[in-house]
């Protein structure tokens, strides 16, 4: 009897220490973390869970809705982030400022799935693709409440034009139902310059002044300079028109459809032309977990994962292998994956130098405050 107790005690002791070992093992797996700082409404959260489940790496996921905040945090240093996702011109500026480490694509096997044409375009900002891997790309255009706009402009009015927000006569008719403009000068100036027949990437102070004047003329009809809240404002039928990002507006369309609230939202790449931008993964030089960051980027570049995210957020993925797997409605929407005809109307922008940035910031503040 005594012997039996003794041996069961031994078993207990052994299994206890085995359990402790197991616990220690899983504790260190739990300690593995990656800090991701990405745009809001820009990922299917299921893919984050799938990543953690498979790798044991916990994701601390924070969001932002403009490039400036990312830039400020990275320039300040010690942001604590392992991955950020800036747009082209900001990526360009931050690479020059030395805040990123090289991406080392040899450690990211799924980089082989990237879209060569998109990676090529990214070279404008990241020569030789040394620092960044594209996540999503899209356009800045016009989202609208079809019924409300038709009611005010007539059934045959063209909807795919910057006139809706930049032609004072047209904008005046839409004032009462609400016009929102993206609070992002680097997104707005290129489109306005192009509308005025000027170089969309102009850094010429006179050109920028003309663009500012054009926006100031319609300032009385603008209800708000918005960040990301236009998605729900459009979806709920609270506003008529918003200048914003393609996928965000299409997310608003989906939300309205799902709510069956009778609101129809459409997205338009203006016939005059629109800005095409690229948001890319980059790893800060002082990232605390660079290895986990590469694991994350690799996982997000599995074709089925990239496709899941593109389908969920209604943006085009920088991953070519994902394209055939993306939901048909997203893949065949020229507002998301532009056809050749739409592509011809798209242009890109490059970073402002410090002096131009100061001018742009000053002009933007004046426009917003209406002074
Ligand atoms: C996601 C917006 C990302 C587009 N909501 C900005 N380039």
Short mmCIF file of C-alpha atoms and ligand atoms in Angstrom, two decimals:
data_model
loop_
_atom_site.label_atom_id
_atom_site.label_comp_id
_atom_site.label_asym_id
_atom_site.label_seq_id
_atom_site.Cartn_x
_atom_site.Cartn_y
_atom_site.Cartn_z
CA UNK A 1 0.00 0.00 0.00
CA UNK A 2 2.70 2.40 1.10
CA UNK A 3 4.72 1.49 -1.94
CA UNK A 4 1.75 2.16 -4.14
CA UNK A 5 1.30 5.61 -2.69
CA UNK A 6 5.00 6.30 -3.06
CA UNK A 7 5.04 5.30 -6.71
CA UNK A 8 1.95 7.29 -7.52
CA UNK A 9 3.60 10.24 -5.82
CA UNK A 10 6.57 9.77 -8.12
CA UNK A 11 4.28 9.69 -11.10
CA UNK A 12 2.65 12.84 -9.84
CA UNK A 13 5.98 14.54 -9.37
CA UNK A 14 7.15 13.52 -12.82
CA UNK A 15 3.96 14.64 -14.49
CA UNK A 16 4.02 17.90 -12.53
CA UNK A 17 7.49 18.73 -13.71
CA UNK A 18 6.55 17.68 -17.25
CA UNK A 19 3.56 20.02 -17.05
CA UNK A 20 5.85 22.78 -15.80
CA UNK A 21 8.11 22.17 -18.76
CA UNK A 22 5.18 22.32 -21.13
CA UNK A 23 3.97 25.51 -19.50
CA UNK A 24 7.40 27.06 -19.77
CA UNK A 25 7.47 26.10 -23.43
CA UNK A 26 4.10 27.63 -24.17
CA UNK A 27 4.92 30.70 -22.10
CA UNK A 28 7.92 31.45 -24.26
CA UNK A 29 5.80 30.90 -27.36
CA UNK A 30 3.31 33.38 -25.97
CA UNK A 31 6.11 35.82 -25.37
CA UNK A 32 6.74 35.96 -29.05
CA UNK A 33 5.05 39.09 -30.24
CA UNK A 34 4.88 41.30 -33.28
CA UNK A 35 3.72 44.92 -33.09
CA UNK A 36 1.91 45.95 -36.25
CA UNK A 37 0.86 49.51 -37.05
CA UNK A 38 -1.48 49.58 -40.04
CA UNK A 39 -4.24 51.70 -41.58
CA UNK A 40 -7.71 51.30 -40.08
CA UNK A 41 -10.21 49.04 -41.89
CA UNK A 42 -7.38 47.39 -43.75
CA UNK A 43 -7.29 43.72 -42.74
CA UNK A 44 -9.51 40.71 -42.11
CA UNK A 45 -8.95 40.04 -38.39
CA UNK A 46 -9.33 36.29 -39.05
CA UNK A 47 -5.95 36.35 -40.79
CA UNK A 48 -4.35 37.73 -37.61
CA UNK A 49 -5.86 34.90 -35.57
CA UNK A 50 -4.73 32.35 -38.14
CA UNK A 51 -1.19 33.74 -37.96
CA UNK A 52 -1.07 33.47 -34.16
CA UNK A 53 -2.60 30.01 -34.17
CA UNK A 54 -0.03 28.71 -36.59
CA UNK A 55 3.11 30.46 -35.38
CA UNK A 56 2.39 31.13 -31.70
CA UNK A 57 3.34 34.77 -32.35
CA UNK A 58 0.93 37.18 -30.71
CA UNK A 59 -0.05 40.21 -32.78
CA UNK A 60 -0.40 43.59 -31.10
CA UNK A 61 -2.27 45.47 -33.79
CA UNK A 62 -2.69 49.27 -33.75
CA UNK A 63 -4.28 51.40 -36.44
CA UNK A 64 -3.97 54.92 -37.86
CA UNK A 65 -5.74 56.86 -40.54
CA UNK A 66 -3.07 59.16 -41.93
CA UNK A 67 0.56 58.94 -42.94
CA UNK A 68 1.69 61.93 -40.89
CA UNK A 69 1.23 60.16 -37.58
CA UNK A 70 3.34 57.21 -38.75
CA UNK A 71 6.03 59.58 -39.94
CA UNK A 72 6.09 61.48 -36.64
CA UNK A 73 6.32 58.28 -34.58
CA UNK A 74 9.11 56.84 -36.70
CA UNK A 75 11.13 60.04 -36.78
CA UNK A 76 10.82 60.33 -33.01
CA UNK A 77 12.25 56.81 -32.78
CA UNK A 78 11.58 53.86 -30.46
CA UNK A 79 8.04 53.57 -31.75
CA UNK A 80 8.02 49.97 -30.60
CA UNK A 81 6.55 48.89 -33.91
CA UNK A 82 7.87 45.97 -35.92
CA UNK A 83 5.84 46.71 -39.02
CA UNK A 84 4.34 49.88 -40.44
CA UNK A 85 2.50 50.40 -43.73
CA UNK A 86 3.14 53.89 -45.15
CA UNK A 87 2.08 55.14 -48.59
CA UNK A 88 4.68 55.71 -51.33
CA UNK A 89 5.82 59.30 -50.76
CA UNK A 90 6.10 58.75 -47.01
CA UNK A 91 7.94 55.51 -47.53
CA UNK A 92 10.33 57.40 -49.81
CA UNK A 93 10.95 60.12 -47.26
CA UNK A 94 11.34 57.72 -44.35
CA UNK A 95 13.77 55.50 -46.25
CA UNK A 96 15.89 58.59 -46.90
CA UNK A 97 15.68 59.47 -43.21
CA UNK A 98 17.16 56.04 -42.43
CA UNK A 99 14.35 54.79 -40.22
CA UNK A 100 13.93 51.38 -41.89
CA UNK A 101 16.01 48.24 -42.05
CA UNK A 102 16.45 46.29 -45.27
CA UNK A 103 13.70 43.79 -45.91
CA UNK A 104 15.91 40.79 -46.79
CA UNK A 105 13.46 39.10 -49.12
CA UNK A 106 15.45 35.85 -48.95
CA UNK A 107 13.90 35.39 -45.51
CA UNK A 108 10.41 35.99 -46.89
CA UNK A 109 9.83 33.06 -49.25
CA UNK A 110 6.32 34.20 -50.17
CA UNK A 111 7.77 37.36 -51.66
CA UNK A 112 7.92 35.25 -54.80
CA UNK A 113 4.16 35.80 -55.06
CA UNK A 114 4.50 39.58 -55.34
CA UNK A 115 3.15 41.38 -58.40
CA UNK A 116 6.20 42.32 -60.52
CA UNK A 117 4.47 45.32 -62.07
CA UNK A 118 3.49 46.70 -58.67
CA UNK A 119 6.96 46.03 -57.23
CA UNK A 120 8.36 47.89 -60.23
CA UNK A 121 6.13 50.87 -59.58
CA UNK A 122 7.21 50.82 -55.96
CA UNK A 123 10.78 51.47 -57.07
CA UNK A 124 9.85 55.14 -57.51
CA UNK A 125 9.80 55.28 -53.71
CA UNK A 126 12.05 52.39 -52.77
CA UNK A 127 14.74 52.00 -55.45
CA UNK A 128 15.59 48.29 -55.97
CA UNK A 129 12.77 47.26 -53.59
CA UNK A 130 15.21 46.98 -50.73
CA UNK A 131 13.05 48.20 -47.88
CA UNK A 132 9.40 47.52 -48.59
CA UNK A 133 6.91 44.96 -49.81
CA UNK A 134 3.59 46.15 -51.14
CA UNK A 135 0.54 45.23 -49.09
CA UNK A 136 -2.36 46.89 -50.90
CA UNK A 137 -2.81 49.58 -53.50
CA UNK A 138 -5.74 51.66 -54.61
CA UNK A 139 -6.98 55.04 -55.74
CA UNK A 140 -8.29 58.24 -54.21
CA UNK A 141 -11.61 59.11 -55.82
CA UNK A 142 -15.26 59.85 -55.17
CA UNK A 143 -17.81 57.93 -53.16
CA UNK A 144 -21.43 58.90 -53.34
CA UNK A 145 -24.97 58.20 -52.34
CA UNK A 146 -26.45 57.52 -55.77
CA UNK A 147 -30.07 58.44 -55.00
CA UNK A 148 -29.25 61.66 -53.14
CA UNK A 149 -26.87 62.89 -55.80
CA UNK A 150 -29.25 62.01 -58.66
CA UNK A 151 -32.07 63.75 -56.84
CA UNK A 152 -30.04 66.97 -56.76
CA UNK A 153 -28.15 66.85 -60.06
CA UNK A 154 -30.74 65.11 -62.23
CA UNK A 155 -30.93 61.55 -63.52
CA UNK A 156 -28.41 62.00 -66.33
CA UNK A 157 -25.69 63.90 -64.51
CA UNK A 158 -22.21 62.39 -64.80
CA UNK A 159 -21.13 60.96 -61.47
CA UNK A 160 -17.52 60.12 -62.31
CA UNK A 161 -16.15 63.64 -62.22
CA UNK A 162 -14.29 65.93 -59.83
CA UNK A 163 -16.94 68.53 -60.79
CA UNK A 164 -19.04 67.06 -57.98
CA UNK A 165 -16.71 68.56 -55.42
CA UNK A 166 -14.56 71.08 -57.32
CA UNK A 167 -17.07 72.87 -59.55
CA UNK A 168 -18.71 75.46 -57.27
CA UNK A 169 -22.06 75.33 -59.12
CA UNK A 170 -22.32 71.58 -58.74
CA UNK A 171 -20.94 71.42 -55.19
CA UNK A 172 -23.43 74.10 -54.11
CA UNK A 173 -26.29 71.78 -55.10
CA UNK A 174 -24.86 69.00 -52.95
CA UNK A 175 -24.11 71.10 -49.92
CA UNK A 176 -27.30 70.34 -48.03
CA UNK A 177 -26.77 66.60 -48.11
CA UNK A 178 -23.13 66.71 -47.05
CA UNK A 179 -19.75 66.72 -48.76
CA UNK A 180 -16.78 65.21 -46.90
CA UNK A 181 -13.20 65.74 -48.06
CA UNK A 182 -10.32 63.53 -46.99
CA UNK A 183 -8.12 65.43 -44.54
CA UNK A 184 -4.98 64.59 -46.44
CA UNK A 185 -3.26 67.20 -48.61
CA UNK A 186 -1.00 64.63 -50.27
CA UNK A 187 -4.11 62.81 -51.48
CA UNK A 188 -6.03 65.91 -52.57
CA UNK A 189 -3.48 68.17 -54.23
CA UNK A 190 -2.54 65.71 -57.01
CA UNK A 191 -6.18 65.19 -58.02
CA UNK A 192 -6.96 68.91 -58.00
CA UNK A 193 -3.80 69.78 -59.97
CA UNK A 194 -4.76 67.20 -62.55
CA UNK A 195 -8.33 68.57 -62.72
CA UNK A 196 -6.85 72.02 -63.39
CA UNK A 197 -4.75 70.62 -66.24
CA UNK A 198 -1.51 70.92 -64.25
CA UNK A 199 1.07 68.27 -63.44
CA UNK A 200 -0.47 66.20 -60.62
CA UNK A 201 2.96 65.75 -59.04
CA UNK A 202 3.87 69.44 -59.30
CA UNK A 203 5.95 70.92 -56.48
CA UNK A 204 5.73 74.38 -58.00
CA UNK A 205 4.45 76.82 -55.43
CA UNK A 206 2.29 78.65 -57.98
CA UNK A 207 0.61 75.43 -59.02
CA UNK A 208 -0.02 74.44 -55.42
CA UNK A 209 -1.51 77.86 -54.79
CA UNK A 210 -3.88 77.36 -57.75
CA UNK A 211 -4.97 74.01 -56.36
CA UNK A 212 -5.54 75.58 -52.96
CA UNK A 213 -7.58 78.38 -54.55
CA UNK A 214 -9.76 75.82 -56.34
CA UNK A 215 -10.53 74.07 -53.06
CA UNK A 216 -11.06 77.35 -51.23
CA UNK A 217 -13.76 78.26 -53.78
CA UNK A 218 -15.81 75.25 -52.79
CA UNK A 219 -14.93 75.45 -49.10
CA UNK A 220 -18.40 76.83 -48.15
CA UNK A 221 -19.98 73.63 -49.49
CA UNK A 222 -17.73 71.23 -47.61
CA UNK A 223 -19.19 69.93 -44.39
CA UNK A 224 -16.13 68.20 -43.03
CA UNK A 225 -12.50 67.27 -43.57
CA UNK A 226 -12.63 63.65 -42.48
CA UNK A 227 -10.27 60.82 -41.54
CA UNK A 228 -11.84 57.38 -41.55
CA UNK A 229 -15.34 58.18 -40.29
CA UNK A 230 -16.67 58.63 -43.81
CA UNK A 231 -17.17 54.88 -44.12
CA UNK A 232 -20.05 54.87 -41.65
CA UNK A 233 -21.29 58.32 -42.72
CA UNK A 234 -21.71 57.05 -46.29
CA UNK A 235 -23.08 53.67 -45.22
CA UNK A 236 -25.70 55.20 -42.92
CA UNK A 237 -26.86 57.60 -45.61
CA UNK A 238 -25.73 60.63 -43.59
CA UNK A 239 -23.78 62.28 -46.39
CA UNK A 240 -23.98 62.69 -50.15
CA UNK A 241 -20.40 62.70 -51.38
CA UNK A 242 -16.97 61.88 -49.96
CA UNK A 243 -13.54 62.12 -51.47
CA UNK A 244 -11.71 59.12 -50.12
CA UNK A 245 -9.98 55.80 -50.68
CA UNK A 246 -11.45 53.28 -53.11
CA UNK A 247 -11.74 50.29 -50.79
CA UNK A 248 -13.07 52.32 -47.85
CA UNK A 249 -15.90 53.56 -50.03
CA UNK A 250 -16.61 50.06 -51.29
CA UNK A 251 -16.65 48.86 -47.68
CA UNK A 252 -19.30 51.53 -47.07
CA UNK A 253 -21.26 50.15 -50.02
CA UNK A 254 -21.08 46.64 -48.58
CA UNK A 255 -22.09 47.80 -45.10
CA UNK A 256 -25.16 49.58 -46.50
CA UNK A 257 -26.09 46.50 -48.51
CA UNK A 258 -25.75 44.28 -45.47
CA UNK A 259 -27.81 46.67 -43.35
CA UNK A 260 -30.51 46.66 -46.06
CA UNK A 261 -31.08 50.33 -45.29
CA UNK A 262 -31.89 51.25 -48.86
CA UNK A 263 -28.67 53.26 -49.24
CA UNK A 264 -26.76 52.69 -52.47
CA UNK A 265 -23.12 53.81 -52.41
CA UNK A 266 -20.90 53.81 -55.47
CA UNK A 267 -17.21 54.53 -55.98
CA UNK A 268 -15.88 56.44 -59.00
CA UNK A 269 -12.42 56.93 -60.42
CA UNK A 270 -13.01 60.42 -61.83
CA UNK A 271 -12.91 60.61 -65.63
CA UNK A 272 -10.35 63.44 -65.37
CA UNK A 273 -7.92 61.17 -63.54
CA UNK A 274 -7.09 59.96 -60.05
CA UNK A 275 -4.19 59.28 -57.74
CA UNK A 276 -2.99 55.71 -57.49
CA UNK A 277 -1.13 54.90 -54.28
CA UNK A 278 0.74 51.97 -52.75
CA UNK A 279 0.82 51.08 -49.06
CA UNK A 280 3.73 48.84 -48.20
CA UNK A 281 5.07 46.83 -45.29
CA UNK A 282 8.32 48.19 -43.88
CA UNK A 283 10.32 47.23 -40.77
CA UNK A 284 11.73 50.05 -38.61
CA UNK A 285 15.49 49.88 -38.00
CA UNK A 286 14.84 49.70 -34.25
CA UNK A 287 12.03 47.11 -34.47
CA UNK A 288 12.16 44.94 -31.34
CA UNK A 289 11.03 41.80 -33.21
CA UNK A 290 12.34 41.85 -36.79
CA UNK A 291 12.24 38.08 -37.16
CA UNK A 292 8.58 37.95 -36.15
CA UNK A 293 7.96 40.88 -38.49
CA UNK A 294 9.33 38.87 -41.42
CA UNK A 295 7.23 35.86 -40.38
CA UNK A 296 4.16 38.10 -40.39
CA UNK A 297 4.91 39.61 -43.79
CA UNK A 298 5.58 36.15 -45.17
CA UNK A 299 2.29 34.82 -43.82
CA UNK A 300 0.36 37.78 -45.24
CA UNK A 301 1.88 36.99 -48.63
CA UNK A 302 0.52 33.48 -48.83
CA UNK A 303 -1.79 33.70 -51.81
CA UNK A 304 -4.88 32.52 -49.94
CA UNK A 305 -4.25 34.88 -47.01
CA UNK A 306 -3.54 37.88 -49.25
CA UNK A 307 -6.71 37.05 -51.21
CA UNK A 308 -8.77 36.82 -48.02
CA UNK A 309 -7.61 40.27 -46.98
CA UNK A 310 -8.13 41.84 -50.40
CA UNK A 311 -11.65 40.39 -50.59
CA UNK A 312 -12.46 41.64 -47.10
CA UNK A 313 -11.19 45.22 -47.46
CA UNK A 314 -11.94 45.76 -51.17
CA UNK A 315 -8.43 46.82 -52.10
CA UNK A 316 -6.11 45.26 -54.66
CA UNK A 317 -3.37 43.14 -53.12
CA UNK A 318 0.26 43.61 -54.15
CA UNK A 319 0.34 39.83 -54.42
CA UNK A 320 -0.23 38.56 -57.95
CA UNK A 321 -0.66 34.90 -56.96
CA UNK A 322 -3.60 36.01 -54.79
CA UNK A 323 -5.49 37.66 -57.62
CA UNK A 324 -7.30 34.57 -59.00
CA UNK A 325 -8.36 33.71 -55.44
CA UNK A 326 -9.88 37.11 -54.65
CA UNK A 327 -13.71 37.24 -54.54
CA UNK A 328 -15.01 37.69 -58.05
CA UNK A 329 -16.95 40.85 -57.20
CA UNK A 330 -13.74 42.49 -55.93
CA UNK A 331 -11.49 41.12 -58.67
CA UNK A 332 -13.80 42.25 -61.47
CA UNK A 333 -14.47 45.70 -60.06
CA UNK A 334 -12.46 48.22 -62.13
CA UNK A 335 -12.58 50.56 -59.12
CA UNK A 336 -10.40 48.02 -57.30
CA UNK A 337 -8.46 46.15 -59.98
CA UNK A 338 -8.50 48.86 -62.69
CA UNK A 339 -8.94 47.73 -66.30
CA UNK A 340 -6.56 49.13 -68.94
CA UNK A 341 -8.92 51.97 -69.72
CA UNK A 342 -9.10 53.09 -66.07
CA UNK A 343 -5.36 52.54 -65.61
CA UNK A 344 -4.62 55.19 -68.25
CA UNK A 345 -6.28 57.82 -66.06
CA UNK A 346 -4.22 57.04 -62.97
CA UNK A 347 -1.11 58.89 -61.88
CA UNK A 348 1.23 58.68 -58.89
CA UNK A 349 2.87 61.24 -56.64
CA UNK A 350 6.29 61.53 -55.06
CA UNK A 351 7.41 62.97 -51.72
CA UNK A 352 7.44 66.71 -51.06
CA UNK A 353 10.80 68.13 -50.05
CA UNK A 354 10.81 69.91 -46.66
CA UNK A 355 10.17 73.34 -48.11
CA UNK A 356 7.28 72.20 -50.29
CA UNK A 357 5.86 70.22 -47.37
CA UNK A 358 5.77 73.39 -45.26
CA UNK A 359 3.98 75.24 -48.07
CA UNK A 360 1.47 72.44 -48.52
CA UNK A 361 0.79 72.22 -44.78
CA UNK A 362 0.23 75.98 -44.59
CA UNK A 363 -2.07 76.02 -47.61
CA UNK A 364 -4.03 73.07 -46.24
CA UNK A 365 -4.57 74.72 -42.86
CA UNK A 366 -5.81 77.85 -44.59
CA UNK A 367 -8.22 75.88 -46.74
CA UNK A 368 -9.61 73.99 -43.78
CA UNK A 369 -10.08 77.04 -41.60
CA UNK A 370 -11.52 78.92 -44.58
CA UNK A 371 -9.10 81.80 -44.24
C1 LIG B 1 -7.48 51.95 -45.42
C2 LIG B 1 -7.02 53.13 -46.15
C3 LIG B 1 -5.73 52.92 -46.77
C4 LIG B 1 -5.51 53.75 -47.93
N1 LIG B 1 -8.66 52.20 -44.70
C5 LIG B 1 -4.56 54.84 -47.74
N2 LIG B 1 -3.51 54.82 -48.62
#
